[in-house]
mmCIF file of C-alpha atoms in Angstrom:
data_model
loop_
_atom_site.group_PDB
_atom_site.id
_atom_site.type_symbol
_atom_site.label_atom_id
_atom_site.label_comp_id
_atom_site.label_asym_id
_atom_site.label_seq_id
_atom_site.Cartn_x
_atom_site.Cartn_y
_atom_site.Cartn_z
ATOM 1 C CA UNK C 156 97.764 73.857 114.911
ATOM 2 C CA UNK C 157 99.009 77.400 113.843
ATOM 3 C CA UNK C 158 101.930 75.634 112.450
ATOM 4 C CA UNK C 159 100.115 73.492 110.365
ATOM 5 C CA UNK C 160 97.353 76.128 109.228
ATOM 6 C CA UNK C 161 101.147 78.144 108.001
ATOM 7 C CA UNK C 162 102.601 74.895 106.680
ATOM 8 C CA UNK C 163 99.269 74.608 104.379
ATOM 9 C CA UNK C 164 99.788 78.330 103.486
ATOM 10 C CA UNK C 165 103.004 77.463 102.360
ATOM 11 C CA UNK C 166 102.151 74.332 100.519
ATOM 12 C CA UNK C 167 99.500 76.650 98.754
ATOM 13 C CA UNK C 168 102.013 79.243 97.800
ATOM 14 C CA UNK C 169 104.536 76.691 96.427
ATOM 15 C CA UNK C 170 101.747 75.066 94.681
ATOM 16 C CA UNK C 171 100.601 78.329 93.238
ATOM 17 C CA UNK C 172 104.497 79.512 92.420
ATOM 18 C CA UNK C 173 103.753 82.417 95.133
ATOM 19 C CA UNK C 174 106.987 84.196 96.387
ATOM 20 C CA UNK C 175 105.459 86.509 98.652
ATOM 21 C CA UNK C 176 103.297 83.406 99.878
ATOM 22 C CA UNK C 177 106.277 80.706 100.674
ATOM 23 C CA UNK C 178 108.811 84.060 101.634
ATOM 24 C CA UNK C 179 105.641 85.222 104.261
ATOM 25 C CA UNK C 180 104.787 81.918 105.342
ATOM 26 C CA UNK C 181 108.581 80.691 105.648
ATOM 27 C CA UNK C 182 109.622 83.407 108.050
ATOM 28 C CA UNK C 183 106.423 83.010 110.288
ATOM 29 C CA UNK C 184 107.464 79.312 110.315
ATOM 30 C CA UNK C 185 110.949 80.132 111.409
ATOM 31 C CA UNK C 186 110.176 82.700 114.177
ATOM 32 C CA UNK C 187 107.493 80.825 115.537
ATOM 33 C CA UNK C 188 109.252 77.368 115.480
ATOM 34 C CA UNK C 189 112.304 79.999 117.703
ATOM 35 C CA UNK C 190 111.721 80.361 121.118
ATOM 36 C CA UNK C 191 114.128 83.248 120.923
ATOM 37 C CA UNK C 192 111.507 84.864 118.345
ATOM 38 C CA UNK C 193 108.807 84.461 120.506
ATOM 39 C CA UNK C 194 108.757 87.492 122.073
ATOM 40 C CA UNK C 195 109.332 89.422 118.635
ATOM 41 C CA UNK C 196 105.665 87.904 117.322
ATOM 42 C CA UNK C 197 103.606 90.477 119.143
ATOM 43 C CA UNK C 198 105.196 92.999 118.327
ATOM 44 C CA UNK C 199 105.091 91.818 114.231
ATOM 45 C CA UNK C 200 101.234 91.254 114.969
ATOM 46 C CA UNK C 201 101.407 95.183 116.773
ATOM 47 C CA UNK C 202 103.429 96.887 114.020
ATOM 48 C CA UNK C 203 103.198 94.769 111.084
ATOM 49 C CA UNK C 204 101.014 96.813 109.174
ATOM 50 C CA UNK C 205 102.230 100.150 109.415
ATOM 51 C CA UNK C 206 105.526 98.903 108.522
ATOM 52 C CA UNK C 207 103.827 97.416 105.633
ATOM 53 C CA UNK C 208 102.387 100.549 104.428
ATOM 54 C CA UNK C 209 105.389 102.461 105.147
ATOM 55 C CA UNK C 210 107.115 100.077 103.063
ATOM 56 C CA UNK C 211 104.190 100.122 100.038
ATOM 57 C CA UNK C 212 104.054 103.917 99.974
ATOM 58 C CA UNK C 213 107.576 104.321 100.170
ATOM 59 C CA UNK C 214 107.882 102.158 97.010
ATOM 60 C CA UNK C 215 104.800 104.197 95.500
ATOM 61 C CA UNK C 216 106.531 107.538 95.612
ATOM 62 C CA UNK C 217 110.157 106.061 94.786
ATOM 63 C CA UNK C 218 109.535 107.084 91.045
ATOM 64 C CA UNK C 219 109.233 110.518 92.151
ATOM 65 C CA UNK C 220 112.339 110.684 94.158
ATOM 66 C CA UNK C 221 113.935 109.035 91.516
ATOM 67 C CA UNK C 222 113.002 111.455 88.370
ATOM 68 C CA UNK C 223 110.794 109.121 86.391
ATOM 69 C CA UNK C 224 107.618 111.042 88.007
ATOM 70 C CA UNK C 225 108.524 114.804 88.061
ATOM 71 C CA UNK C 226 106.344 117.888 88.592
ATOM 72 C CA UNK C 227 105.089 118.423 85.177
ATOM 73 C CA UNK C 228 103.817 114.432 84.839
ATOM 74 C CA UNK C 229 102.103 114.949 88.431
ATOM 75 C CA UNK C 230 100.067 118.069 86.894
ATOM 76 C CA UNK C 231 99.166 116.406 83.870
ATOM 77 C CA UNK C 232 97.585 114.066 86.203
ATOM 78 C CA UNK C 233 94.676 117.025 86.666
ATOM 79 C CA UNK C 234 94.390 117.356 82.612
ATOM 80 C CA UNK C 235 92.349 114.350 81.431
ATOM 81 C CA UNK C 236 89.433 112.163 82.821
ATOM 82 C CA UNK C 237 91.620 109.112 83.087
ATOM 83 C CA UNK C 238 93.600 110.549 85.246
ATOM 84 C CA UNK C 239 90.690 112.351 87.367
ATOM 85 C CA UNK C 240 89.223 108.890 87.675
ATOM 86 C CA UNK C 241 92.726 107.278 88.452
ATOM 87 C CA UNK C 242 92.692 109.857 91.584
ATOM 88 C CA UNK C 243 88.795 109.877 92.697
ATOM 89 C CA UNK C 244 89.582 105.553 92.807
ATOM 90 C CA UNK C 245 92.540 106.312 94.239
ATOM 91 C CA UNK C 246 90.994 108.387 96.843
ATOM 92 C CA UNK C 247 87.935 105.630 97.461
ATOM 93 C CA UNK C 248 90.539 103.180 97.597
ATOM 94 C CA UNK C 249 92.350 104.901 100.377
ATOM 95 C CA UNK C 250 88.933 105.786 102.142
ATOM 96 C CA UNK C 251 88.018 101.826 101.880
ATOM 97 C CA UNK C 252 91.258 100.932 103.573
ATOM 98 C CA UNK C 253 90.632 103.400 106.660
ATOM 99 C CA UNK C 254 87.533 102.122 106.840
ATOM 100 C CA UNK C 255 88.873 98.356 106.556
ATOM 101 C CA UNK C 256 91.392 99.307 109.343
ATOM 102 C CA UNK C 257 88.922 100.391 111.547
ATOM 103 C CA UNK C 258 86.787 97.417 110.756
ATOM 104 C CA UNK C 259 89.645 95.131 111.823
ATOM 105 C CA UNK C 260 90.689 96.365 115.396
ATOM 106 C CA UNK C 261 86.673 97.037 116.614
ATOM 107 C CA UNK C 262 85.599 93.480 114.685
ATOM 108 C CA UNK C 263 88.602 91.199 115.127
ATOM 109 C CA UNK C 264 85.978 87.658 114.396
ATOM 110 C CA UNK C 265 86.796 89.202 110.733
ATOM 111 C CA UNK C 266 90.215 89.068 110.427
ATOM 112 C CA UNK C 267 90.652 84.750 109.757
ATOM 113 C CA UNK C 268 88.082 85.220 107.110
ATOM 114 C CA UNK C 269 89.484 88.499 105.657
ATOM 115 C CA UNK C 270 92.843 86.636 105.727
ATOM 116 C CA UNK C 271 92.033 83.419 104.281
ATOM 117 C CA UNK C 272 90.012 84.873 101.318
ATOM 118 C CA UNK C 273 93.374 87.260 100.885
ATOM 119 C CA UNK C 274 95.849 84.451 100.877
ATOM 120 C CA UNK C 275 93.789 82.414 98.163
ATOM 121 C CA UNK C 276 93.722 85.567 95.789
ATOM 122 C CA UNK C 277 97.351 86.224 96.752
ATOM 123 C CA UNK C 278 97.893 82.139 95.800
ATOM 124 C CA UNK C 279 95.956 81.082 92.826
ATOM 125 C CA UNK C 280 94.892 84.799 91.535
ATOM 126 C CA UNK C 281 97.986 86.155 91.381
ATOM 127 C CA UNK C 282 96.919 89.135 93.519
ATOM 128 C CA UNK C 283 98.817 90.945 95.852
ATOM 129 C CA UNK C 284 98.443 90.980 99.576
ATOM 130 C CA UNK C 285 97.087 94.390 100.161
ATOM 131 C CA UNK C 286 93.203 92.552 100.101
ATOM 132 C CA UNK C 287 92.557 92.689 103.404
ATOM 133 C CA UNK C 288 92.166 96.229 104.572
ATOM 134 C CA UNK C 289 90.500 97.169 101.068
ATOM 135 C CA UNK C 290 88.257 93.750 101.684
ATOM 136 C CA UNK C 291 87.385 94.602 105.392
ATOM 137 C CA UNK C 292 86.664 98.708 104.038
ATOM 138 C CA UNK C 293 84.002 96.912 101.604
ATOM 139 C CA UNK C 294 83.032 94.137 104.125
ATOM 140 C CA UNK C 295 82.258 97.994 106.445
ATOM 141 C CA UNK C 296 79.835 98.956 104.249
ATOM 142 C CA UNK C 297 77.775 96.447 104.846
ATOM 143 C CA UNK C 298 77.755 96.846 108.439
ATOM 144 C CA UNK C 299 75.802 99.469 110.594
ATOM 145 C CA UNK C 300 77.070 101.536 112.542
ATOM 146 C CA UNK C 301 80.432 101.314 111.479
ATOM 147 C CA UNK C 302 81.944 104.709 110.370
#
């Protein structure tokens, strides 16, 4: 069955003309379908997201190693209300997601949801994959007790 549920993800990222969809999907496939993988799934499931965030912020600060962000364009980011409201959303944003990780490991009945609505934005809204822990920081609003 978790095979199949993937093979539909797939389907629905080739459909859609998804890389990240049929590249995710694909390699789950693979090491699943492995018995030599086997063991390695855990530890994906375990480490998987902070490698993905190392990864995202990594390529978010990659224009400032490179030059094409210096010092002067990261204090001009204090000089006009765009960019004061670029970092107060940037700020919520990062707030949600804490939240949204939280949210996750207490309330782990969320995750298939969380995941299915984030694979059909990924697939036929052309989002990107970073849905669920900014969905599951909204989705803790709305839940008591949750901090």
């Amino acid at each position: 069955p978790n095979l199949i549920a993937l093979l539909v993800l797939l389907i629905c990222g080739v459909i859609s003309q998804n890389t990240t969809i049929i590249i995710a999907c694909a390699l789950l496939i693979i090491l699943a379908s492995l018995p030599v993988a086997q063991p390695f799934l855990p530890y994906l499931e375990k480490y998987g997201l902070n490698w993905g965030i190392l990864l995202l912020t990594i390529a978010v600060l990659t224009p400032i190693a490179s030059g094409k962000i210096g010092s002067e364009t990261l204090l001009k980011s204090f000089t006009s209300w765009q960019s004061l409201l670029a970092i107060l959303v940037g700020v919520l944003v990062a707030w949600l997601g804490g939240r949204g990780v939280k949210l996750m490991s207490a309330d782990p009945t969320v995750v298939a949801g969380l995941l299915i609505g984030t694979v059909i934005g990924v697939a036929f809204l052309r989002g990107v994959p970073v849905g669920p822990l900014i969905a599951a920081g909204i989705l803790s609003l709305f839940y008591t007790g949750t901090k």
